[in-house]
Coordinates of C-alpha atoms in Angstrom, one line a residue:
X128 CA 29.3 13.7 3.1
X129 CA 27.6 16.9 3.2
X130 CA 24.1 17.1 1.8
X131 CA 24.8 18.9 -1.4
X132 CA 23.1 18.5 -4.9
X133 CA 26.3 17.0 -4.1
X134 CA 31.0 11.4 -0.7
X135 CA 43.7 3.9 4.9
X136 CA 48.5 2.7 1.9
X137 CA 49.1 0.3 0.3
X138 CA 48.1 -3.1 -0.1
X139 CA 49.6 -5.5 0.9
X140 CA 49.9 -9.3 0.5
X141 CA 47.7 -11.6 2.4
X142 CA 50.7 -14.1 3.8
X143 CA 52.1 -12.6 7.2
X144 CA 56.0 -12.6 6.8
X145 CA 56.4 -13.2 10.2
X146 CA 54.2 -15.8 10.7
X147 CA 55.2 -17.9 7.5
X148 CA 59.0 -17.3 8.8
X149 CA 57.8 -19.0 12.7
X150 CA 55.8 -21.6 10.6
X151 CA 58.7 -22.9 8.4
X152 CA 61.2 -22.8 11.4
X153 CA 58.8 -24.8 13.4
X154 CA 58.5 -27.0 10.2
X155 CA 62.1 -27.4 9.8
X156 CA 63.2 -28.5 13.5
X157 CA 60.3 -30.8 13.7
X158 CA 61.7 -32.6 10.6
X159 CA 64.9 -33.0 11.9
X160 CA 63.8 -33.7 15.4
X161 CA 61.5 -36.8 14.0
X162 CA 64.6 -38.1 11.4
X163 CA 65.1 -41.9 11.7
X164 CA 69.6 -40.7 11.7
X165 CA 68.6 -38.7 14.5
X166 CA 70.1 -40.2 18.2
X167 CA 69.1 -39.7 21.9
X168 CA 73.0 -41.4 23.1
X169 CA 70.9 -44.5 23.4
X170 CA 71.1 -45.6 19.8
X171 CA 67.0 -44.6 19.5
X172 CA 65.4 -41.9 17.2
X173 CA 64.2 -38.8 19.4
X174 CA 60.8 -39.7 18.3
X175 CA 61.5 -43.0 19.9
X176 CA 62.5 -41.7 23.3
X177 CA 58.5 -40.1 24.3
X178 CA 55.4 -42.0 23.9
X179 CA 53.2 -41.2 21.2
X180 CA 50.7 -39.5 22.9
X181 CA 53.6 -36.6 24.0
X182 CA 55.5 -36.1 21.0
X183 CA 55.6 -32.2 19.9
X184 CA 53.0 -31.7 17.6
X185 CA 53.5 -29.6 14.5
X186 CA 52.6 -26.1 14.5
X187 CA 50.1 -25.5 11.7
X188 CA 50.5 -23.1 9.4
X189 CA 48.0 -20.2 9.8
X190 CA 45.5 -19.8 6.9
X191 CA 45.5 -16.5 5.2
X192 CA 41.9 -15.4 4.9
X193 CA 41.5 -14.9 0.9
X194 CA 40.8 -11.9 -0.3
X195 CA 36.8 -11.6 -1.0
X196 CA 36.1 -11.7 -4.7
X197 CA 32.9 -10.3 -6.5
X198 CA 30.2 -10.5 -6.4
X199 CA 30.7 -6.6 -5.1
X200 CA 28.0 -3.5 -4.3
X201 CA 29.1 -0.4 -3.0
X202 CA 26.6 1.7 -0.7
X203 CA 26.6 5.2 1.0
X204 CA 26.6 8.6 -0.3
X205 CA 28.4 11.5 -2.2
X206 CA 32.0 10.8 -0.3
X207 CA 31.4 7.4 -2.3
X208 CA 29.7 8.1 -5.4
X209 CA 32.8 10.7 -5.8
X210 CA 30.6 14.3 -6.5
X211 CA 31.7 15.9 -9.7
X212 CA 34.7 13.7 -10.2
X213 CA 35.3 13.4 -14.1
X214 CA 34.4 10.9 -15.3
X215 CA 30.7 10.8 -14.5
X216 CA 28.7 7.4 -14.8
X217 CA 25.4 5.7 -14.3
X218 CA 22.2 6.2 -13.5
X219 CA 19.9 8.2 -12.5
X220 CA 22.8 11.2 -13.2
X221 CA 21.4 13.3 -10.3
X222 CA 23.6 10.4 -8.2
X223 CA 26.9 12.1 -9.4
X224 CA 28.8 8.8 -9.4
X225 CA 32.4 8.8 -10.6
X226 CA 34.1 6.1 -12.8
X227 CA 37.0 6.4 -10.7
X228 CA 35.8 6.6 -6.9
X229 CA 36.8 4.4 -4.9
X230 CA 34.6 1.5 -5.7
X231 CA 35.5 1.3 -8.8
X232 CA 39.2 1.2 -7.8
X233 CA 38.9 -1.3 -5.5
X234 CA 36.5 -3.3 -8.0
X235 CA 39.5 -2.6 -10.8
X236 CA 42.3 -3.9 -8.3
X237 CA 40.1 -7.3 -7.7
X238 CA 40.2 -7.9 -11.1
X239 CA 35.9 -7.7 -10.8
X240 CA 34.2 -7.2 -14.4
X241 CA 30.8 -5.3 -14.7
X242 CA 28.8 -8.7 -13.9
X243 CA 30.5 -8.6 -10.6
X244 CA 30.6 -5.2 -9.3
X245 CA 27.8 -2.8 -8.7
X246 CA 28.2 0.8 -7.5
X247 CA 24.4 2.0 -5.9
X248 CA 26.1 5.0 -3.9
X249 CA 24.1 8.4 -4.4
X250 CA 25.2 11.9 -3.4
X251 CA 22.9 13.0 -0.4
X252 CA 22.1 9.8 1.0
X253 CA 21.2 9.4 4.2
X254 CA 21.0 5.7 6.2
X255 CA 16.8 6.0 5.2
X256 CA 18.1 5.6 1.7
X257 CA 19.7 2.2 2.2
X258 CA 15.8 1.0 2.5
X259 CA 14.1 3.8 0.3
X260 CA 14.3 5.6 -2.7
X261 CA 16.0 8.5 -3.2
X262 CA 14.6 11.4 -5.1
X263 CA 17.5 13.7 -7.0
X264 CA 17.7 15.8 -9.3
X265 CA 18.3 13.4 -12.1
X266 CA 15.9 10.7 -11.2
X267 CA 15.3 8.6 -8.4
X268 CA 17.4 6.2 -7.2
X269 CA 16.3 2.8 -5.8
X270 CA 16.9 1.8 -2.2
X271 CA 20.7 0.7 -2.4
X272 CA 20.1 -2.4 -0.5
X273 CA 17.9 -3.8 -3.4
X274 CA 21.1 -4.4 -5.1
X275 CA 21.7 -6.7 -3.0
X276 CA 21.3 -11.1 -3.0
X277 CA 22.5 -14.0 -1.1
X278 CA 25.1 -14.2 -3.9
X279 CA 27.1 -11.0 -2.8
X280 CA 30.8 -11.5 -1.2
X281 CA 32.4 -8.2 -0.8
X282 CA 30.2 -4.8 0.5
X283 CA 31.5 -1.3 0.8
X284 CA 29.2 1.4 3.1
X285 CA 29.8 4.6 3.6
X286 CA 27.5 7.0 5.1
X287 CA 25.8 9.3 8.1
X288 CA 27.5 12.6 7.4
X289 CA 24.1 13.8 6.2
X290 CA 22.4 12.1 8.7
X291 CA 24.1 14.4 11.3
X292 CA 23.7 17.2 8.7
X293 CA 27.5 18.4 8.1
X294 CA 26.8 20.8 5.2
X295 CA 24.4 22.6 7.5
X296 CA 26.4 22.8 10.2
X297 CA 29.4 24.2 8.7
X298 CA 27.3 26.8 6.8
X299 CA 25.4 27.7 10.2
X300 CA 29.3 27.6 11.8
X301 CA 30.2 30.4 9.1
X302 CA 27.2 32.4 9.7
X303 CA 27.7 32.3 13.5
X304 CA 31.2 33.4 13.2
X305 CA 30.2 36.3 10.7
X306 CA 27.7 37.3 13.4
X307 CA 29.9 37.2 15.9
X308 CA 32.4 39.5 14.0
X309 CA 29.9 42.1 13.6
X310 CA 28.6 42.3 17.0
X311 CA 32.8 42.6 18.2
X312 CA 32.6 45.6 15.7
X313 CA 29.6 47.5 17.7
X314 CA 31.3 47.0 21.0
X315 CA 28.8 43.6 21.6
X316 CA 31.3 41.4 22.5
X317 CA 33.1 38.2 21.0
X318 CA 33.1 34.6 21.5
X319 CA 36.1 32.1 21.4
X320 CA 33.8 29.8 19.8
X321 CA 30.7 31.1 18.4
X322 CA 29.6 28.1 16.7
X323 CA 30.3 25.3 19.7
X324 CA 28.0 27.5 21.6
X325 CA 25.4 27.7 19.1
X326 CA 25.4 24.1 18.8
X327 CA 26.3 23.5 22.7
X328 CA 24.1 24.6 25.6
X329 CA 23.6 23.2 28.8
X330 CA 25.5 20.3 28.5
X331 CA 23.5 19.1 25.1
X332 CA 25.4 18.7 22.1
X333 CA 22.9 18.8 19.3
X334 CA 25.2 17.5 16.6
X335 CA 26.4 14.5 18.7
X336 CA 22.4 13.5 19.4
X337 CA 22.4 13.5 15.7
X338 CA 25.2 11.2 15.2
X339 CA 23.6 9.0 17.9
X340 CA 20.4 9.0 16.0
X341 CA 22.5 7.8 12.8
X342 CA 24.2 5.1 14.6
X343 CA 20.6 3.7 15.1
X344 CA 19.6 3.7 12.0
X345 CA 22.7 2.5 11.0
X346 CA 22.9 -0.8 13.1
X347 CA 19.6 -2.1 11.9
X348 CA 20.8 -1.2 7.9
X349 CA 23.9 -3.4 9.0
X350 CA 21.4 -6.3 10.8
X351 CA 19.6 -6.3 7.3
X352 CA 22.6 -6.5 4.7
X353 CA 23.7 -9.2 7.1
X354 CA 20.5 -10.7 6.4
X355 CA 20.4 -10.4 2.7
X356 CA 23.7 -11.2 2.0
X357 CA 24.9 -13.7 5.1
X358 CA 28.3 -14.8 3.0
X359 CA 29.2 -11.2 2.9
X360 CA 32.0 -9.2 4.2
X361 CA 31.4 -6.2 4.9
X362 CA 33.5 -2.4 5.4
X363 CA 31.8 0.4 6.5
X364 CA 34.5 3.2 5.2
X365 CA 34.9 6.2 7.7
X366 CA 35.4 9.8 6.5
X367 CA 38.6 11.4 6.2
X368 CA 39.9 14.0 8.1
X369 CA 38.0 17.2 6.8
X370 CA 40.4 20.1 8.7
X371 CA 44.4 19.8 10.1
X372 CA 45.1 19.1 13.4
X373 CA 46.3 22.6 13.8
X374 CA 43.4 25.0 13.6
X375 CA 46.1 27.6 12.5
X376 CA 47.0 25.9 9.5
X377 CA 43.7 26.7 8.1
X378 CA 44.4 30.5 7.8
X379 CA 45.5 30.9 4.3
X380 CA 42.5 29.0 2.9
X381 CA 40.0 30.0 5.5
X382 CA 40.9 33.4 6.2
X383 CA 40.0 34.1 9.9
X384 CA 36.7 33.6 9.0
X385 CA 36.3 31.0 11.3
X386 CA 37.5 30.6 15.3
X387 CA 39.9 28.1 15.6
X388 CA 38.4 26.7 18.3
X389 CA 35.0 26.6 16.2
X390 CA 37.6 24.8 13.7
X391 CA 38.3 22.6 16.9
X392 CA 35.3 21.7 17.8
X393 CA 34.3 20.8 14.2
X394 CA 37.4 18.5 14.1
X395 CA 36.0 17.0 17.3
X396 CA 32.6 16.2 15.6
X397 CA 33.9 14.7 12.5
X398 CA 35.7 12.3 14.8
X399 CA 32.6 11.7 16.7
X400 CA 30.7 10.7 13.7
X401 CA 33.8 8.4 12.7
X402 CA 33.8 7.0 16.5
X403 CA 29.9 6.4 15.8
X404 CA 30.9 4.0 12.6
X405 CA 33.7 2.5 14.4
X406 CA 31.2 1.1 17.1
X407 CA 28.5 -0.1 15.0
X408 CA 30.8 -1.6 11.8
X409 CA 32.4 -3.9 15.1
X410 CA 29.2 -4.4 17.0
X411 CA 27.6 -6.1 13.8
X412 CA 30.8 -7.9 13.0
X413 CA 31.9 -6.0 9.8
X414 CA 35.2 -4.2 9.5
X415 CA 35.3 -0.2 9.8
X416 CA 38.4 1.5 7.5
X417 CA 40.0 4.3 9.0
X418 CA 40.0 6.9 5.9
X419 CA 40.9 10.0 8.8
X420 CA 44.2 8.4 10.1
X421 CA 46.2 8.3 6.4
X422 CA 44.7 11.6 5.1
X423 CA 46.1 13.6 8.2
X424 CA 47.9 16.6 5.9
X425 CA 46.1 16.1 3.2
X426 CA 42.8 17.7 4.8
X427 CA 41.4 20.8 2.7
X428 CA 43.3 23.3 4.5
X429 CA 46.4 21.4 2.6
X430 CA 48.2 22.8 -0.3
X431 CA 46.2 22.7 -3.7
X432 CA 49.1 19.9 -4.2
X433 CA 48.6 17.9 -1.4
X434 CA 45.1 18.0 -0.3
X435 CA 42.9 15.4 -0.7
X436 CA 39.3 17.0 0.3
X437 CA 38.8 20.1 -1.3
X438 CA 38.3 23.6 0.4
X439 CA 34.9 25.7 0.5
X440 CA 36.1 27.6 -2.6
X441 CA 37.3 24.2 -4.8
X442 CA 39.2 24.2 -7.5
X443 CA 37.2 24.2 -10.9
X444 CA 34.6 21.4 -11.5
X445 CA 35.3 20.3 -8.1
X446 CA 33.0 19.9 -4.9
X447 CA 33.1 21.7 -1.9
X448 CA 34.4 19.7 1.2
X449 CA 34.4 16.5 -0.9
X450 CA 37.3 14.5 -1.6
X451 CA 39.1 14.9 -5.1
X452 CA 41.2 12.1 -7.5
X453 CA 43.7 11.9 -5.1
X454 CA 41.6 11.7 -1.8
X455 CA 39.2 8.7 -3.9
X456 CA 42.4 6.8 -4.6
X457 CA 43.6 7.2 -1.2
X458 CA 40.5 5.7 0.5
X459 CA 40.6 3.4 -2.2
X460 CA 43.9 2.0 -1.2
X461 CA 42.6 1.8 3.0
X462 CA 39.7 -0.4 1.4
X463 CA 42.0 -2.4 -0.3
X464 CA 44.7 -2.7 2.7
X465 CA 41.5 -3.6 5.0
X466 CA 40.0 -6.3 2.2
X467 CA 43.5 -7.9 1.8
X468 CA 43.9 -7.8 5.2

Protein backbone atom coordinates (compact mmCIF):
# COMPACT_ATOMS: atom_id res chain seq x y z
CA UNK A 1 0.00 0.00 0.00
CA UNK A 2 2.47 2.53 0.87
CA UNK A 3 4.38 4.18 -1.94
CA UNK A 4 7.65 2.52 -1.63
CA UNK A 5 10.25 1.47 -4.33
CA UNK A 6 7.96 -0.82 -2.83
CA UNK A 7 0.78 -4.35 -1.81
CA UNK A 8 -10.96 -12.98 4.41
CA UNK A 9 -10.62 -18.56 5.75
CA UNK A 10 -11.30 -20.89 4.04
CA UNK A 11 -13.01 -21.83 1.12
CA UNK A 12 -15.70 -23.23 0.95
CA UNK A 13 -18.04 -25.12 -1.31
CA UNK A 14 -20.49 -23.43 -3.52
CA UNK A 15 -23.72 -25.75 -2.45
CA UNK A 16 -25.45 -24.04 0.76
CA UNK A 17 -26.04 -27.10 3.22
CA UNK A 18 -28.96 -25.53 4.43
CA UNK A 19 -30.51 -24.75 1.53
CA UNK A 20 -29.91 -28.19 -0.32
CA UNK A 21 -31.22 -29.80 3.12
CA UNK A 22 -34.89 -27.39 2.80
CA UNK A 23 -34.75 -28.28 -1.03
CA UNK A 24 -34.66 -32.13 -0.75
CA UNK A 25 -37.26 -32.11 2.19
CA UNK A 26 -39.50 -30.03 0.06
CA UNK A 27 -38.64 -32.50 -2.74
CA UNK A 28 -39.41 -35.47 -0.73
CA UNK A 29 -42.96 -34.47 0.80
CA UNK A 30 -44.06 -33.27 -2.50
CA UNK A 31 -43.37 -36.83 -3.89
CA UNK A 32 -45.25 -38.40 -1.43
CA UNK A 33 -48.01 -35.86 -1.25
CA UNK A 34 -48.61 -36.28 -5.34
CA UNK A 35 -48.30 -40.52 -4.97
CA UNK A 36 -51.16 -42.24 -6.94
CA UNK A 37 -51.31 -44.90 -3.06
CA UNK A 38 -51.75 -41.74 -1.49
CA UNK A 39 -55.67 -41.23 0.00
CA UNK A 40 -57.72 -38.14 1.19
CA UNK A 41 -60.55 -40.81 3.24
CA UNK A 42 -62.41 -40.38 -0.08
CA UNK A 43 -60.65 -43.14 -2.05
CA UNK A 44 -58.84 -40.00 -4.29
CA UNK A 45 -55.12 -39.25 -4.57
CA UNK A 46 -54.34 -35.80 -2.59
CA UNK A 47 -53.38 -34.40 -5.91
CA UNK A 48 -56.94 -35.34 -6.90
CA UNK A 49 -58.70 -33.43 -4.07
CA UNK A 50 -57.41 -29.46 -5.37
CA UNK A 51 -57.77 -28.29 -8.84
CA UNK A 52 -54.87 -27.99 -10.89
CA UNK A 53 -54.39 -24.56 -10.95
CA UNK A 54 -53.90 -24.77 -6.68
CA UNK A 55 -51.80 -27.66 -6.23
CA UNK A 56 -48.42 -26.82 -4.15
CA UNK A 57 -45.88 -26.13 -6.52
CA UNK A 58 -42.36 -27.50 -6.05
CA UNK A 59 -39.79 -25.46 -4.51
CA UNK A 60 -36.90 -25.19 -6.94
CA UNK A 61 -33.76 -25.79 -6.03
CA UNK A 62 -31.54 -22.69 -5.77
CA UNK A 63 -28.70 -22.53 -8.38
CA UNK A 64 -25.31 -22.20 -6.98
CA UNK A 65 -23.52 -19.38 -8.89
CA UNK A 66 -20.28 -21.31 -10.42
CA UNK A 67 -17.33 -20.34 -9.44
CA UNK A 68 -15.73 -17.79 -12.18
CA UNK A 69 -12.96 -19.52 -14.23
CA UNK A 70 -10.15 -17.77 -16.23
CA UNK A 71 -9.73 -15.88 -18.14
CA UNK A 72 -8.15 -13.98 -14.91
CA UNK A 73 -6.08 -10.36 -14.45
CA UNK A 74 -5.12 -9.06 -11.28
CA UNK A 75 -4.81 -5.17 -10.81
CA UNK A 76 -3.58 -2.73 -7.99
CA UNK A 77 -0.44 -2.17 -6.36
CA UNK A 78 2.51 -3.38 -4.09
CA UNK A 79 -0.17 -5.10 -1.30
CA UNK A 80 -0.86 -7.21 -4.59
CA UNK A 81 2.15 -7.54 -6.47
CA UNK A 82 3.53 -8.91 -2.91
CA UNK A 83 6.95 -6.38 -2.45
CA UNK A 84 10.05 -8.35 -2.00
CA UNK A 85 8.25 -11.67 -1.55
CA UNK A 86 10.71 -14.58 -2.79
CA UNK A 87 10.07 -15.58 -5.47
CA UNK A 88 10.17 -12.57 -7.69
CA UNK A 89 8.51 -12.68 -11.31
CA UNK A 90 7.76 -10.77 -14.38
CA UNK A 91 8.28 -7.82 -15.96
CA UNK A 92 9.40 -4.86 -15.90
CA UNK A 93 11.24 -6.09 -12.31
CA UNK A 94 10.93 -2.59 -10.80
CA UNK A 95 6.99 -4.01 -10.31
CA UNK A 96 8.32 -6.36 -7.52
CA UNK A 97 5.70 -9.00 -8.23
CA UNK A 98 5.78 -12.25 -6.30
CA UNK A 99 5.10 -15.82 -7.66
CA UNK A 100 3.22 -16.45 -4.67
CA UNK A 101 0.95 -13.33 -3.95
CA UNK A 102 -2.19 -13.73 -3.85
CA UNK A 103 -3.13 -13.83 -7.44
CA UNK A 104 -1.20 -16.36 -8.10
CA UNK A 105 -2.77 -18.36 -5.27
CA UNK A 106 -6.05 -17.81 -6.15
CA UNK A 107 -5.14 -18.40 -10.03
CA UNK A 108 -3.35 -21.89 -8.64
CA UNK A 109 -6.50 -22.90 -6.58
CA UNK A 110 -8.77 -22.32 -9.94
CA UNK A 111 -6.84 -24.65 -11.57
CA UNK A 112 -5.96 -21.44 -14.27
CA UNK A 113 -2.69 -22.18 -16.43
CA UNK A 114 -0.51 -19.21 -17.70
CA UNK A 115 -2.93 -18.66 -20.86
CA UNK A 116 -5.62 -17.84 -18.39
CA UNK A 117 -4.18 -15.83 -15.70
CA UNK A 118 -2.38 -12.51 -15.90
CA UNK A 119 -0.93 -10.66 -12.91
CA UNK A 120 -0.44 -6.57 -14.15
CA UNK A 121 -0.21 -5.44 -10.35
CA UNK A 122 2.86 -2.87 -9.78
CA UNK A 123 4.25 -1.69 -6.50
CA UNK A 124 3.44 2.13 -6.20
CA UNK A 125 0.39 2.21 -8.17
CA UNK A 126 -1.89 4.61 -7.80
CA UNK A 127 -5.76 4.45 -9.46
CA UNK A 128 -4.00 6.89 -12.48
CA UNK A 129 -2.08 3.78 -13.19
CA UNK A 130 -5.04 1.54 -14.09
CA UNK A 131 -5.25 4.03 -17.40
CA UNK A 132 -1.47 5.05 -17.65
CA UNK A 133 1.87 3.82 -17.52
CA UNK A 134 3.76 3.51 -14.73
CA UNK A 135 7.43 4.47 -14.62
CA UNK A 136 9.70 2.25 -11.93
CA UNK A 137 12.67 1.68 -11.42
CA UNK A 138 12.97 -1.43 -13.56
CA UNK A 139 10.91 -0.29 -16.53
CA UNK A 140 7.68 0.96 -17.12
CA UNK A 141 4.78 -0.76 -16.76
CA UNK A 142 1.78 -0.51 -19.08
CA UNK A 143 -1.60 0.76 -17.96
CA UNK A 144 -2.98 -2.40 -16.10
CA UNK A 145 -6.28 -2.12 -17.68
CA UNK A 146 -4.77 -2.86 -21.22
CA UNK A 147 -4.63 -6.37 -20.08
CA UNK A 148 -7.86 -6.45 -20.24
CA UNK A 149 -10.68 -7.92 -23.30
CA UNK A 150 -14.21 -8.82 -23.47
CA UNK A 151 -12.95 -12.39 -22.97
CA UNK A 152 -12.05 -11.84 -19.14
CA UNK A 153 -14.22 -13.67 -16.41
CA UNK A 154 -12.62 -13.21 -13.02
CA UNK A 155 -10.83 -9.57 -11.95
CA UNK A 156 -8.97 -8.87 -8.75
CA UNK A 157 -8.28 -4.87 -7.76
CA UNK A 158 -6.61 -3.74 -5.13
CA UNK A 159 -5.52 -0.31 -4.66
CA UNK A 160 -5.74 3.66 -3.20
CA UNK A 161 -3.39 3.36 -0.24
CA UNK A 162 -0.96 5.47 -2.26
CA UNK A 163 -3.57 7.47 -3.50
CA UNK A 164 -4.23 8.71 0.06
CA UNK A 165 -0.36 8.57 0.51
CA UNK A 166 0.02 6.08 3.67
CA UNK A 167 3.84 5.80 3.44
CA UNK A 168 3.91 9.60 3.88
CA UNK A 169 1.78 9.81 6.42
CA UNK A 170 3.15 7.39 8.77
CA UNK A 171 6.71 8.81 8.17
CA UNK A 172 5.26 12.47 8.73
CA UNK A 173 3.24 10.63 12.01
CA UNK A 174 6.83 9.58 13.26
CA UNK A 175 8.35 12.79 12.74
CA UNK A 176 5.52 14.62 14.45
CA UNK A 177 5.74 12.49 17.41
CA UNK A 178 9.68 12.86 17.51
CA UNK A 179 8.97 16.57 17.56
CA UNK A 180 6.65 16.56 19.93
CA UNK A 181 9.01 14.57 22.36
CA UNK A 182 11.59 17.17 22.13
CA UNK A 183 9.63 20.08 22.70
CA UNK A 184 8.08 18.01 26.19
CA UNK A 185 11.90 17.85 26.90
CA UNK A 186 12.38 21.85 26.84
CA UNK A 187 9.37 22.39 28.97
CA UNK A 188 7.24 23.20 25.39
CA UNK A 189 4.50 21.11 26.03
CA UNK A 190 3.04 17.63 24.68
CA UNK A 191 0.26 16.53 22.72
CA UNK A 192 -1.99 13.31 23.10
CA UNK A 193 -1.90 13.07 19.52
CA UNK A 194 0.61 14.98 17.69
CA UNK A 195 0.04 13.55 14.34
CA UNK A 196 -4.12 13.66 14.29
CA UNK A 197 -3.49 17.37 14.83
CA UNK A 198 -1.07 17.75 12.20
CA UNK A 199 -3.28 16.15 9.93
CA UNK A 200 -6.62 17.54 11.62
CA UNK A 201 -7.40 21.25 11.94
CA UNK A 202 -10.54 22.94 11.99
CA UNK A 203 -12.73 20.29 11.35
CA UNK A 204 -10.68 19.20 7.93
CA UNK A 205 -9.22 15.89 7.77
CA UNK A 206 -6.64 16.05 5.02
CA UNK A 207 -6.11 12.36 4.80
CA UNK A 208 -9.89 11.52 4.55
CA UNK A 209 -10.18 14.32 1.47
CA UNK A 210 -7.54 12.20 0.04
CA UNK A 211 -9.34 8.98 0.30
CA UNK A 212 -12.45 10.90 -1.13
CA UNK A 213 -10.40 11.92 -4.01
CA UNK A 214 -9.39 8.15 -4.62
CA UNK A 215 -12.83 6.92 -4.47
CA UNK A 216 -13.41 9.16 -7.51
CA UNK A 217 -10.94 7.99 -9.41
CA UNK A 218 -11.75 4.79 -8.39
CA UNK A 219 -15.48 4.63 -9.53
CA UNK A 220 -14.76 5.72 -13.06
CA UNK A 221 -11.62 2.83 -13.21
CA UNK A 222 -14.54 0.43 -12.00
CA UNK A 223 -17.24 2.02 -14.88
CA UNK A 224 -14.39 1.26 -17.43
CA UNK A 225 -13.30 -2.44 -16.51
CA UNK A 226 -17.02 -2.85 -16.53
CA UNK A 227 -16.84 -1.62 -19.92
CA UNK A 228 -14.02 -3.67 -21.20
CA UNK A 229 -14.80 -6.68 -19.76
CA UNK A 230 -18.91 -6.73 -19.28
CA UNK A 231 -18.86 -10.78 -18.43
CA UNK A 232 -16.62 -9.99 -15.63
CA UNK A 233 -16.79 -10.40 -12.00
CA UNK A 234 -15.11 -8.41 -10.33
CA UNK A 235 -13.36 -8.01 -6.24
CA UNK A 236 -11.92 -5.05 -5.33
CA UNK A 237 -9.62 -6.61 -2.22
CA UNK A 238 -9.49 -4.26 0.92
CA UNK A 239 -6.36 -3.85 3.06
CA UNK A 240 -5.67 -5.66 6.09
CA UNK A 241 -5.56 -4.39 9.25
CA UNK A 242 -2.07 -2.55 9.56
CA UNK A 243 -2.06 -1.97 13.69
CA UNK A 244 -4.06 -3.98 16.76
CA UNK A 245 -7.02 -2.82 18.11
CA UNK A 246 -5.14 -2.07 21.23
CA UNK A 247 -2.79 0.83 20.69
CA UNK A 248 -0.87 -0.72 23.70
CA UNK A 249 -0.05 -3.72 22.09
CA UNK A 250 2.17 -1.95 19.80
CA UNK A 251 4.79 -1.18 22.52
CA UNK A 252 7.31 -3.84 22.14
CA UNK A 253 7.63 -3.27 18.44
CA UNK A 254 7.06 0.40 18.28
CA UNK A 255 8.59 1.49 21.31
CA UNK A 256 6.69 4.68 22.56
CA UNK A 257 7.67 6.24 19.70
CA UNK A 258 4.34 6.80 18.70
CA UNK A 259 1.07 8.18 20.81
CA UNK A 260 -1.39 5.71 20.99
CA UNK A 261 -3.95 7.78 20.10
CA UNK A 262 -1.84 8.85 16.96
CA UNK A 263 -1.79 4.84 16.65
CA UNK A 264 -5.65 5.41 17.00
CA UNK A 265 -6.24 7.70 14.71
CA UNK A 266 -4.12 5.83 12.07
CA UNK A 267 -6.29 2.72 12.69
CA UNK A 268 -9.21 5.00 12.09
CA UNK A 269 -7.84 6.08 8.61
CA UNK A 270 -6.96 2.76 7.37
CA UNK A 271 -10.60 1.86 7.95
CA UNK A 272 -11.64 4.89 6.26
CA UNK A 273 -9.81 4.05 3.15
CA UNK A 274 -11.32 0.36 3.44
CA UNK A 275 -14.94 2.06 4.04
CA UNK A 276 -14.06 4.13 0.75
CA UNK A 277 -13.60 0.62 -1.35
CA UNK A 278 -16.51 -0.88 0.37
CA UNK A 279 -18.77 1.93 -1.15
CA UNK A 280 -17.48 2.05 -4.54
CA UNK A 281 -16.75 -2.02 -5.13
CA UNK A 282 -21.01 -2.13 -4.27
CA UNK A 283 -21.99 1.06 -6.02
CA UNK A 284 -20.55 -0.47 -9.37
CA UNK A 285 -21.87 -3.86 -8.63
CA UNK A 286 -18.53 -5.75 -7.93
CA UNK A 287 -17.86 -7.49 -4.69
CA UNK A 288 -15.34 -5.82 -1.98
CA UNK A 289 -13.21 -8.62 0.27
CA UNK A 290 -12.77 -7.72 3.70
CA UNK A 291 -8.78 -8.60 4.12
CA UNK A 292 -9.01 -6.24 7.72
CA UNK A 293 -11.64 -8.47 9.56
CA UNK A 294 -9.55 -12.08 9.33
CA UNK A 295 -6.09 -10.43 9.96
CA UNK A 296 -7.25 -8.82 13.36
CA UNK A 297 -3.97 -10.24 15.47
CA UNK A 298 -1.96 -10.78 12.91
CA UNK A 299 -1.38 -6.87 12.36
CA UNK A 300 2.52 -5.92 12.47
CA UNK A 301 2.50 -5.15 16.00
CA UNK A 302 1.96 -9.22 16.22
CA UNK A 303 4.55 -11.67 17.19
CA UNK A 304 7.25 -12.31 14.44
CA UNK A 305 5.17 -15.72 14.48
CA UNK A 306 1.88 -14.53 14.00
CA UNK A 307 1.91 -11.38 12.08
CA UNK A 308 1.02 -11.10 8.79
CA UNK A 309 2.10 -7.35 7.73
CA UNK A 310 5.40 -6.75 8.73
CA UNK A 311 6.69 -3.96 11.21
CA UNK A 312 8.76 -0.74 10.25
CA UNK A 313 11.98 -2.61 11.04
CA UNK A 314 10.96 -6.12 8.91
CA UNK A 315 12.49 -9.08 9.13
CA UNK A 316 15.28 -9.65 6.44
CA UNK A 317 14.43 -9.31 2.75
CA UNK A 318 11.12 -8.25 3.79
CA UNK A 319 9.13 -4.84 3.23
CA UNK A 320 8.10 -2.43 5.58
CA UNK A 321 4.38 -2.29 6.42
CA UNK A 322 3.70 -4.86 3.65
CA UNK A 323 2.24 -8.06 4.08
CA UNK A 324 4.55 -11.27 4.21
CA UNK A 325 3.96 -15.26 2.97
CA UNK A 326 1.49 -15.66 5.46
CA UNK A 327 -0.47 -12.36 5.15
CA UNK A 328 -0.54 -13.11 0.91
CA UNK A 329 -1.96 -16.46 1.64
CA UNK A 330 -4.40 -15.15 3.99
CA UNK A 331 -5.93 -12.60 1.59
CA UNK A 332 -5.58 -15.20 -0.83
CA UNK A 333 -7.90 -17.46 1.00
CA UNK A 334 -10.71 -14.18 1.60
CA UNK A 335 -10.49 -13.94 -2.38
CA UNK A 336 -11.12 -17.35 -2.77
CA UNK A 337 -13.98 -17.58 0.07
CA UNK A 338 -15.61 -14.36 -1.80
CA UNK A 339 -15.12 -16.01 -5.52
CA UNK A 340 -16.63 -19.34 -4.25
CA UNK A 341 -19.08 -17.60 -2.59
Amino acid sequence: MPRTARPSPRPRPGARPAVALTAGLAALLLAGCTAGSGTDGGGKGFAGALPGRDRPAATPTPTPTPTPTGPYVALGDSYTAGLKIAPQTGEPRGCSRSSVNYPSLVAKELGLGPGQFRDVSCSGAVTGDLTGPQRTDGGVNPAQLDALTSATRLVTLGIGGNDAGFADVLTECAKENLVDAVKGLIGDGRSDSPCRDHYVSGGTDRIRGKVDAAGDRLGQALQEIRRRSPQARVYVVGYPALLPADPAGCAPVLGRGLAGADLGFLTEEEQQLNGMLRKRAEAAGAVFVDAAAPSAGHDMCAGEAARWIEPPFPAPGLAPVHPNAKGQQAMAAAVLKAVRG
